[in-house]
Amino acid sequence: MAPHRNVELKARDQDPESTLRAALAHGAQDHGVLQQVDTYFAAREGRLKLREERRDGAEPEATLIAYARADAAAARTSAYHLVDVPDPGALTAALDAALGTVVVVQKLRRLLLWEDVRIHLDEVQDLGTFVELEAVAPADSDLGDEHRKVAELRAVLKLEDERVEPRGYAALLLAGGAATPRLVDLARTAMDRAYAPYSNFHVGVALRDETGALHAGANVENGAYPQGNCAEASAIGALVAGGGHRIAEAVVMADTALIVPCGGCRQRLSEFAGPDTPIHLAGPEGVRRTVTLAELLPLAFDLEDAAK
Ligand code: THU
C-alpha cells in the first residue's frame, strides 16, 4: 500500500468560536461534532492505540491502530495497520492487562472541510482548545497544493507562529505527567523482580522516552560483586534496545526512606537526559519527591562541552 501523506498544522486556539466563524465565512462545510477517545497502550515497537469515535445519531466506531513512531523519520509514515474493533471495551481490558495503558486522550472534535482540507476544532480534556489543519495528499501529489491550501487557511484563521504546537496531544499529556502513575507501576514491578541476593536492596527504575514509550529495569547483582549493575543501567539498556534515544521522565524506586541514584547512575542518566528532566524518587506506595537531573548532578560532565 502506498504511504499516506498529509500536510498538517496544529495551533492553540483561545477563541474557537471566532475560528469557526472565520472558517465558515471562508466556505468551509461543518460536518458536526465527534467524540473521540484514543487509548495508547505500551507497545514494544512503535505505537498502539485504540480510537473510539462517537457521532450523534451514528453507531460508535472503534479502530485499533498500530503505527511507526513519528520520530522514526518523517518519510516512513507508511507502516501502519488498521483493525476494526467490534468490542472495544473487551479489547481495552485485554490490552491494558497485557501491555498497560500509557495515556488516554479524550476530545470533542468539530470537523470542517474546506477544499479537502480537514479542519479540526478540538477541545482536548486537560489540554484545552486547539485547531488542526490536515490536508491529505493524493498518491501522486508533490504536496505543493496541500502546502498552498494549508497556508491559505492558516492566514484566514490567523494561526500565528507562537500558537503553533509541534507536539501531538498524547505527547503534551505525557509531558504534563499523565504517564507518571504507569511509570510508578513499572518501577514497582521491576523492583519486585530485582536480583539482589547479596545486598537484599531491591531497586526498580522506569523511564519514559522521547516518543512516550516506557522502559524499565532492575538491579542485577553477581556473586563476583563488581559485576552487578544498578537498576538505572538496566533501564537505560532497555530504553536503547527498545529504540528510545532520550529520557523524558524517570522513576527510581526502592523501599527505603528516600532512594537517590548513586553517583555513577546520575552520570548514566545524564547521558540521555537534560538538566530539567524530572526524576521521581519513589517508595513502593508512590512518588515521595521529584527532583530534576540538574539538582542531582550539578556541573554535569558532558564530553561534547569538554572537547570544545
Ligand atoms: N542500586 C541501584 O540499583 N541503583 C542505585 O542508584 C543505587 C544502588 C543497587 C545496586 C546494588 O545492587 C544495590 O542497590 C545495593 O547497592
CSV table of C-alpha atoms and ligand atoms in Angstrom, one decimal:
chain,number,residue,atom,x,y,z
A,1,MET,CA,0.0,0.0,0.0
A,2,ALA,CA,1.3,3.5,-0.9
A,3,PRO,CA,2.3,5.7,2.0
A,4,HIS,CA,-0.4,8.1,3.3
A,5,ARG,CA,1.0,11.6,3.4
A,6,ASN,CA,-0.5,14.8,4.6
A,7,VAL,CA,0.4,18.3,5.4
A,8,GLU,CA,-0.6,19.1,9.0
A,9,LEU,CA,-0.6,22.0,11.3
A,10,LYS,CA,-1.7,22.3,14.9
A,11,ALA,CA,-2.2,25.5,16.9
A,12,ARG,CA,-3.5,26.5,20.2
A,13,ASP,CA,-6.9,28.3,19.9
A,14,GLN,CA,-8.1,30.6,22.7
A,15,ASP,CA,-11.2,31.5,20.7
A,16,PRO,CA,-12.7,28.5,18.9
A,17,GLU,CA,-15.9,30.4,18.2
A,18,SER,CA,-14.3,33.1,16.1
A,19,THR,CA,-12.2,30.4,14.4
A,20,LEU,CA,-15.4,28.6,13.5
A,21,ARG,CA,-16.9,31.8,12.1
A,22,ALA,CA,-13.8,32.6,10.1
A,23,ALA,CA,-13.7,29.1,8.6
A,24,LEU,CA,-17.4,29.1,7.7
A,25,ALA,CA,-17.1,32.6,6.2
A,26,HIS,CA,-14.2,31.2,4.0
A,27,GLY,CA,-16.5,28.5,2.7
A,28,ALA,CA,-15.7,25.5,5.0
A,29,GLN,CA,-18.5,23.0,5.5
A,30,ASP,CA,-19.5,21.9,9.0
A,31,HIS,CA,-19.6,18.2,9.5
A,32,GLY,CA,-20.6,18.2,13.1
A,33,VAL,CA,-19.0,17.2,16.4
A,34,LEU,CA,-17.3,13.8,17.1
A,35,GLN,CA,-16.4,12.5,20.5
A,36,GLN,CA,-13.0,10.7,20.3
A,37,VAL,CA,-11.2,8.7,22.9
A,38,ASP,CA,-7.7,7.5,22.0
A,39,THR,CA,-6.2,4.9,24.4
A,40,TYR,CA,-2.4,4.4,24.0
A,41,PHE,CA,-1.0,1.1,25.1
A,42,ALA,CA,2.6,0.3,25.9
A,43,ALA,CA,3.8,-1.3,22.7
A,44,ARG,CA,7.1,-3.0,22.2
A,45,GLU,CA,7.6,-1.4,18.8
A,46,GLY,CA,6.1,1.9,17.6
A,47,ARG,CA,2.7,3.0,18.9
A,48,LEU,CA,-0.5,1.1,19.5
A,49,LYS,CA,-3.8,3.0,20.1
A,50,LEU,CA,-7.4,2.2,20.2
A,51,ARG,CA,-9.5,5.0,18.7
A,52,GLU,CA,-13.2,5.1,19.7
A,53,GLU,CA,-15.3,7.6,17.9
A,54,ARG,CA,-18.9,8.6,18.5
A,55,ARG,CA,-21.0,10.9,16.4
A,56,ASP,CA,-24.6,11.9,17.3
A,57,GLY,CA,-27.1,9.5,15.7
A,58,ALA,CA,-24.4,7.1,14.4
A,59,GLU,CA,-23.1,3.8,15.7
A,60,PRO,CA,-19.9,4.2,17.7
A,61,GLU,CA,-16.8,3.0,15.8
A,62,ALA,CA,-13.6,1.6,17.1
A,63,THR,CA,-10.3,1.0,15.3
A,64,LEU,CA,-7.0,-0.4,16.6
A,65,ILE,CA,-4.1,1.5,15.0
A,66,ALA,CA,-0.5,0.3,15.1
A,67,TYR,CA,1.9,2.7,13.6
A,68,ALA,CA,5.6,3.7,13.4
A,69,ARG,CA,6.8,6.3,15.7
A,70,ALA,CA,6.5,9.8,14.3
A,71,ASP,CA,10.2,10.5,15.1
A,72,ALA,CA,11.4,7.4,13.2
A,73,ALA,CA,12.0,9.6,10.1
A,74,ALA,CA,9.1,11.6,8.7
A,75,ALA,CA,9.3,9.8,5.4
A,76,ARG,CA,8.4,6.4,6.9
A,77,THR,CA,4.8,7.1,7.6
A,78,SER,CA,3.5,4.2,5.6
A,79,ALA,CA,4.0,1.5,8.2
A,80,TYR,CA,0.6,1.3,9.9
A,81,HIS,CA,-2.1,-1.2,10.5
A,82,LEU,CA,-5.8,-0.5,11.0
A,83,VAL,CA,-8.1,-3.1,12.6
A,84,ASP,CA,-11.9,-2.7,13.0
A,85,VAL,CA,-12.8,-3.5,16.6
A,86,PRO,CA,-16.3,-4.7,17.3
A,87,ASP,CA,-15.9,-4.9,21.1
A,88,PRO,CA,-13.6,-2.0,22.2
A,89,GLY,CA,-14.4,-2.5,26.0
A,90,ALA,CA,-13.1,-6.1,26.0
A,91,LEU,CA,-10.1,-5.2,23.8
A,92,THR,CA,-9.2,-2.3,26.1
A,93,ALA,CA,-9.4,-4.6,29.2
A,94,ALA,CA,-7.2,-7.2,27.5
A,95,LEU,CA,-4.5,-4.8,26.2
A,96,ASP,CA,-4.4,-2.9,29.5
A,97,ALA,CA,-3.9,-6.2,31.3
A,98,ALA,CA,-1.3,-7.5,28.9
A,99,LEU,CA,0.6,-4.3,28.0
A,100,GLY,CA,-0.6,-1.5,30.2
A,101,THR,CA,-2.2,1.8,29.2
A,102,VAL,CA,0.2,4.7,28.7
A,103,VAL,CA,-2.2,7.6,28.2
A,104,VAL,CA,-5.8,8.3,27.2
A,105,VAL,CA,-6.6,11.3,25.0
A,106,GLN,CA,-10.2,12.4,25.1
A,107,LYS,CA,-11.6,15.1,22.9
A,108,LEU,CA,-14.6,16.7,21.3
A,109,ARG,CA,-13.8,17.4,17.6
A,110,ARG,CA,-15.8,19.7,15.4
A,111,LEU,CA,-14.9,18.6,11.8
A,112,LEU,CA,-15.0,21.1,9.0
A,113,LEU,CA,-14.0,20.5,5.4
A,114,TRP,CA,-12.6,23.1,3.1
A,115,GLU,CA,-11.3,22.0,-0.4
A,116,ASP,CA,-10.5,18.5,1.0
A,117,VAL,CA,-8.6,20.0,3.9
A,118,ARG,CA,-9.9,18.8,7.3
A,119,ILE,CA,-10.2,21.5,9.9
A,120,HIS,CA,-10.4,20.1,13.4
A,121,LEU,CA,-11.7,22.3,16.2
A,122,ASP,CA,-10.6,20.2,19.2
A,123,GLU,CA,-11.5,20.5,22.8
A,124,VAL,CA,-9.0,18.2,24.5
A,125,GLN,CA,-9.5,17.1,28.1
A,126,ASP,CA,-6.8,18.5,30.4
A,127,LEU,CA,-5.1,20.4,27.5
A,128,GLY,CA,-7.6,23.0,26.2
A,129,THR,CA,-8.7,24.0,22.7
A,130,PHE,CA,-6.8,23.6,19.5
A,131,VAL,CA,-7.3,23.9,15.8
A,132,GLU,CA,-5.7,21.4,13.4
A,133,LEU,CA,-5.4,21.6,9.6
A,134,GLU,CA,-4.9,18.4,7.8
A,135,ALA,CA,-4.5,18.2,4.0
A,136,VAL,CA,-4.4,14.6,2.9
A,137,ALA,CA,-2.4,14.3,-0.3
A,138,PRO,CA,-3.3,12.0,-3.3
A,139,ALA,CA,-0.6,9.4,-4.0
A,140,ASP,CA,0.9,11.4,-7.0
A,141,SER,CA,0.9,14.8,-5.3
A,142,ASP,CA,4.2,16.8,-4.9
A,143,LEU,CA,2.5,18.3,-1.8
A,144,GLY,CA,2.6,21.8,-3.4
A,145,ASP,CA,-1.2,22.0,-3.5
A,146,GLU,CA,-1.5,20.8,0.1
A,147,HIS,CA,1.0,23.3,1.4
A,148,ARG,CA,-0.7,26.1,-0.5
A,149,LYS,CA,-4.1,25.3,0.9
A,150,VAL,CA,-2.9,24.9,4.5
A,151,ALA,CA,-1.0,28.3,4.1
A,152,GLU,CA,-4.2,30.0,2.9
A,153,LEU,CA,-6.3,28.6,5.8
A,154,ARG,CA,-3.6,29.4,8.2
A,155,ALA,CA,-3.7,33.1,7.1
A,156,VAL,CA,-7.5,33.2,7.2
A,157,LEU,CA,-7.7,31.6,10.7
A,158,LYS,CA,-4.7,33.8,11.9
A,159,LEU,CA,-2.6,30.9,13.2
A,160,GLU,CA,0.5,32.9,14.1
A,161,ASP,CA,3.8,31.2,14.7
A,162,GLU,CA,3.7,31.5,18.5
A,163,ARG,CA,0.4,29.5,18.6
A,164,VAL,CA,1.7,26.6,16.6
A,165,GLU,CA,2.2,23.4,18.6
A,166,PRO,CA,4.5,20.7,17.1
A,167,ARG,CA,3.7,18.0,19.6
A,168,GLY,CA,0.8,15.6,19.5
A,169,TYR,CA,-1.9,15.5,22.2
A,170,ALA,CA,-0.5,12.3,23.7
A,171,ALA,CA,3.0,13.8,24.0
A,172,LEU,CA,1.5,17.0,25.6
A,173,LEU,CA,-0.4,15.0,28.2
A,174,LEU,CA,2.7,12.9,28.9
A,175,ALA,CA,4.8,16.0,29.3
A,176,GLY,CA,2.2,17.1,31.9
A,177,GLY,CA,2.7,14.0,34.0
A,178,ALA,CA,0.0,11.7,32.5
A,179,ALA,CA,2.4,8.7,32.4
A,180,THR,CA,3.7,9.1,35.9
A,181,PRO,CA,1.3,6.6,37.5
A,182,ARG,CA,2.1,3.9,34.9
A,183,LEU,CA,5.9,4.6,35.3
A,184,VAL,CA,5.5,4.1,39.1
A,185,ASP,CA,3.7,0.7,38.4
A,186,LEU,CA,6.5,-0.4,36.1
A,187,ALA,CA,9.2,0.6,38.5
A,188,ARG,CA,7.4,-1.3,41.3
A,189,THR,CA,7.2,-4.4,39.1
A,190,ALA,CA,10.9,-4.1,38.2
A,191,MET,CA,11.8,-3.6,41.9
A,192,ASP,CA,9.9,-6.7,42.9
A,193,ARG,CA,11.8,-8.7,40.3
A,194,ALA,CA,15.3,-7.3,41.2
A,195,TYR,CA,18.0,-9.8,41.6
A,196,ALA,CA,19.7,-8.6,44.7
A,197,PRO,CA,20.5,-11.7,46.9
A,198,TYR,CA,23.8,-10.1,48.2
A,199,SER,CA,22.6,-6.6,49.3
A,200,ASN,CA,19.0,-7.5,49.6
A,201,PHE,CA,18.4,-4.0,48.4
A,202,HIS,CA,15.8,-4.0,45.5
A,203,VAL,CA,15.7,-1.1,43.1
A,204,GLY,CA,13.4,-0.6,40.2
A,205,VAL,CA,13.7,2.2,37.5
A,206,ALA,CA,11.2,3.1,34.8
A,207,LEU,CA,11.9,5.5,32.0
A,208,ARG,CA,9.7,7.3,29.5
A,209,ASP,CA,11.5,8.0,26.3
A,210,GLU,CA,11.0,10.9,23.8
A,211,THR,CA,8.3,9.1,21.9
A,212,GLY,CA,6.3,8.2,25.0
A,213,ALA,CA,7.4,4.6,25.2
A,214,LEU,CA,8.1,3.2,28.7
A,215,HIS,CA,11.0,1.1,29.7
A,216,ALA,CA,12.1,-0.5,33.0
A,217,GLY,CA,15.0,-2.2,34.7
A,218,ALA,CA,16.0,-3.7,38.0
A,219,ASN,CA,19.4,-4.1,39.7
A,220,VAL,CA,21.1,-7.3,38.9
A,221,GLU,CA,23.8,-8.4,41.3
A,222,ASN,CA,26.5,-11.0,40.9
A,223,GLY,CA,28.5,-13.4,43.2
A,224,ALA,CA,31.5,-11.6,41.8
A,225,TYR,CA,30.3,-8.4,43.3
A,226,PRO,CA,31.7,-5.7,40.9
A,227,GLN,CA,29.9,-7.4,38.0
A,228,GLY,CA,26.5,-6.4,39.4
A,229,ASN,CA,24.7,-3.5,37.9
A,230,CYS,CA,22.3,-0.8,39.1
A,231,ALA,CA,18.6,-0.6,38.1
A,232,GLU,CA,19.3,2.6,36.2
A,233,ALA,CA,21.8,0.8,33.9
A,234,SER,CA,19.3,-1.9,33.2
A,235,ALA,CA,16.5,0.5,32.4
A,236,ILE,CA,18.8,2.6,30.1
A,237,GLY,CA,19.8,-0.6,28.3
A,238,ALA,CA,16.1,-1.4,27.8
A,239,LEU,CA,15.4,2.1,26.5
A,240,VAL,CA,18.2,1.9,24.0
A,241,ALA,CA,17.3,-1.6,22.9
A,242,GLY,CA,13.7,-0.5,22.6
A,243,GLY,CA,14.6,2.2,20.2
A,244,GLY,CA,14.5,5.2,22.6
A,245,HIS,CA,17.0,8.0,22.5
A,246,ARG,CA,16.3,10.3,25.3
A,247,ILE,CA,14.9,10.1,28.8
A,248,ALA,CA,11.9,12.4,29.3
A,249,GLU,CA,10.9,11.2,32.8
A,250,ALA,CA,12.3,8.7,35.3
A,251,VAL,CA,11.0,6.9,38.4
A,252,VAL,CA,13.6,5.4,40.7
A,253,MET,CA,12.0,3.2,43.4
A,254,ALA,CA,13.3,1.4,46.5
A,255,ASP,CA,11.8,0.5,49.8
A,256,THR,CA,13.9,3.0,51.8
A,257,ALA,CA,13.3,6.4,53.3
A,258,LEU,CA,14.4,8.2,50.1
A,259,ILE,CA,16.1,6.4,47.3
A,260,VAL,CA,18.6,8.6,45.4
A,261,PRO,CA,20.5,7.3,42.4
A,262,CYS,CA,24.2,6.6,43.1
A,263,GLY,CA,26.8,9.0,41.7
A,264,GLY,CA,27.6,6.7,38.7
A,265,CYS,CA,24.0,6.4,37.8
A,266,ARG,CA,23.5,10.2,37.8
A,267,GLN,CA,26.2,10.3,35.1
A,268,ARG,CA,24.4,7.4,33.3
A,269,LEU,CA,21.1,9.3,33.4
A,270,SER,CA,22.9,12.5,32.3
A,271,GLU,CA,24.0,10.8,29.0
A,272,PHE,CA,20.3,10.6,27.9
A,273,ALA,CA,18.5,13.3,29.9
A,274,GLY,CA,18.6,17.1,30.2
A,275,PRO,CA,19.1,19.3,33.3
A,276,ASP,CA,15.3,19.8,33.6
A,277,THR,CA,14.3,16.1,33.2
A,278,PRO,CA,12.1,15.1,36.2
A,279,ILE,CA,13.4,12.3,38.3
A,280,HIS,CA,10.8,10.9,40.7
A,281,LEU,CA,12.2,9.4,43.8
A,282,ALA,CA,9.7,6.8,44.9
A,283,GLY,CA,8.8,4.3,47.6
A,284,PRO,CA,6.5,1.3,46.9
A,285,GLU,CA,3.4,3.4,47.5
A,286,GLY,CA,4.4,6.1,45.0
A,287,VAL,CA,6.4,9.2,44.4
A,288,ARG,CA,8.0,10.8,47.5
A,289,ARG,CA,9.9,13.6,46.0
A,290,THR,CA,10.6,14.9,42.5
A,291,VAL,CA,13.9,16.5,41.5
A,292,THR,CA,15.5,17.5,38.3
A,293,LEU,CA,18.6,15.9,36.9
A,294,ALA,CA,20.4,19.2,37.5
A,295,GLU,CA,19.6,19.0,41.2
A,296,LEU,CA,21.0,15.5,41.4
A,297,LEU,CA,24.0,16.3,39.2
A,298,PRO,CA,25.1,19.9,39.1
A,299,LEU,CA,28.0,20.8,36.9
A,300,ALA,CA,27.5,17.5,35.0
A,301,PHE,CA,30.3,16.3,32.8
A,302,ASP,CA,29.5,16.4,29.1
A,303,LEU,CA,32.1,15.2,26.6
A,304,GLU,CA,30.8,17.5,23.9
A,305,ASP,CA,31.3,20.6,26.1
A,306,ALA,CA,34.6,19.3,27.5
A,307,ALA,CA,36.0,18.7,24.0
A,308,LYS,CA,35.4,22.3,22.9
B,1,THU,N1,21.5,0.3,43.3
B,1,THU,C1,20.8,0.7,42.2
B,1,THU,O1,20.2,-0.2,41.5
B,1,THU,N2,20.6,2.0,41.9
B,1,THU,C2,21.2,3.0,42.6
B,1,THU,O2,21.1,4.1,42.2
B,1,THU,C3,21.8,2.7,43.9
B,1,THU,C4,22.1,1.3,44.2
B,1,THU,C5,21.6,-1.1,43.7
B,1,THU,C6,23.0,-1.7,43.4
B,1,THU,C7,23.1,-2.8,44.3
B,1,THU,O3,22.5,-3.9,43.6
B,1,THU,C8,22.2,-2.5,45.5
B,1,THU,O4,21.4,-1.3,45.0
B,1,THU,C9,23.0,-2.0,46.7
B,1,THU,O5,24.0,-1.1,46.4
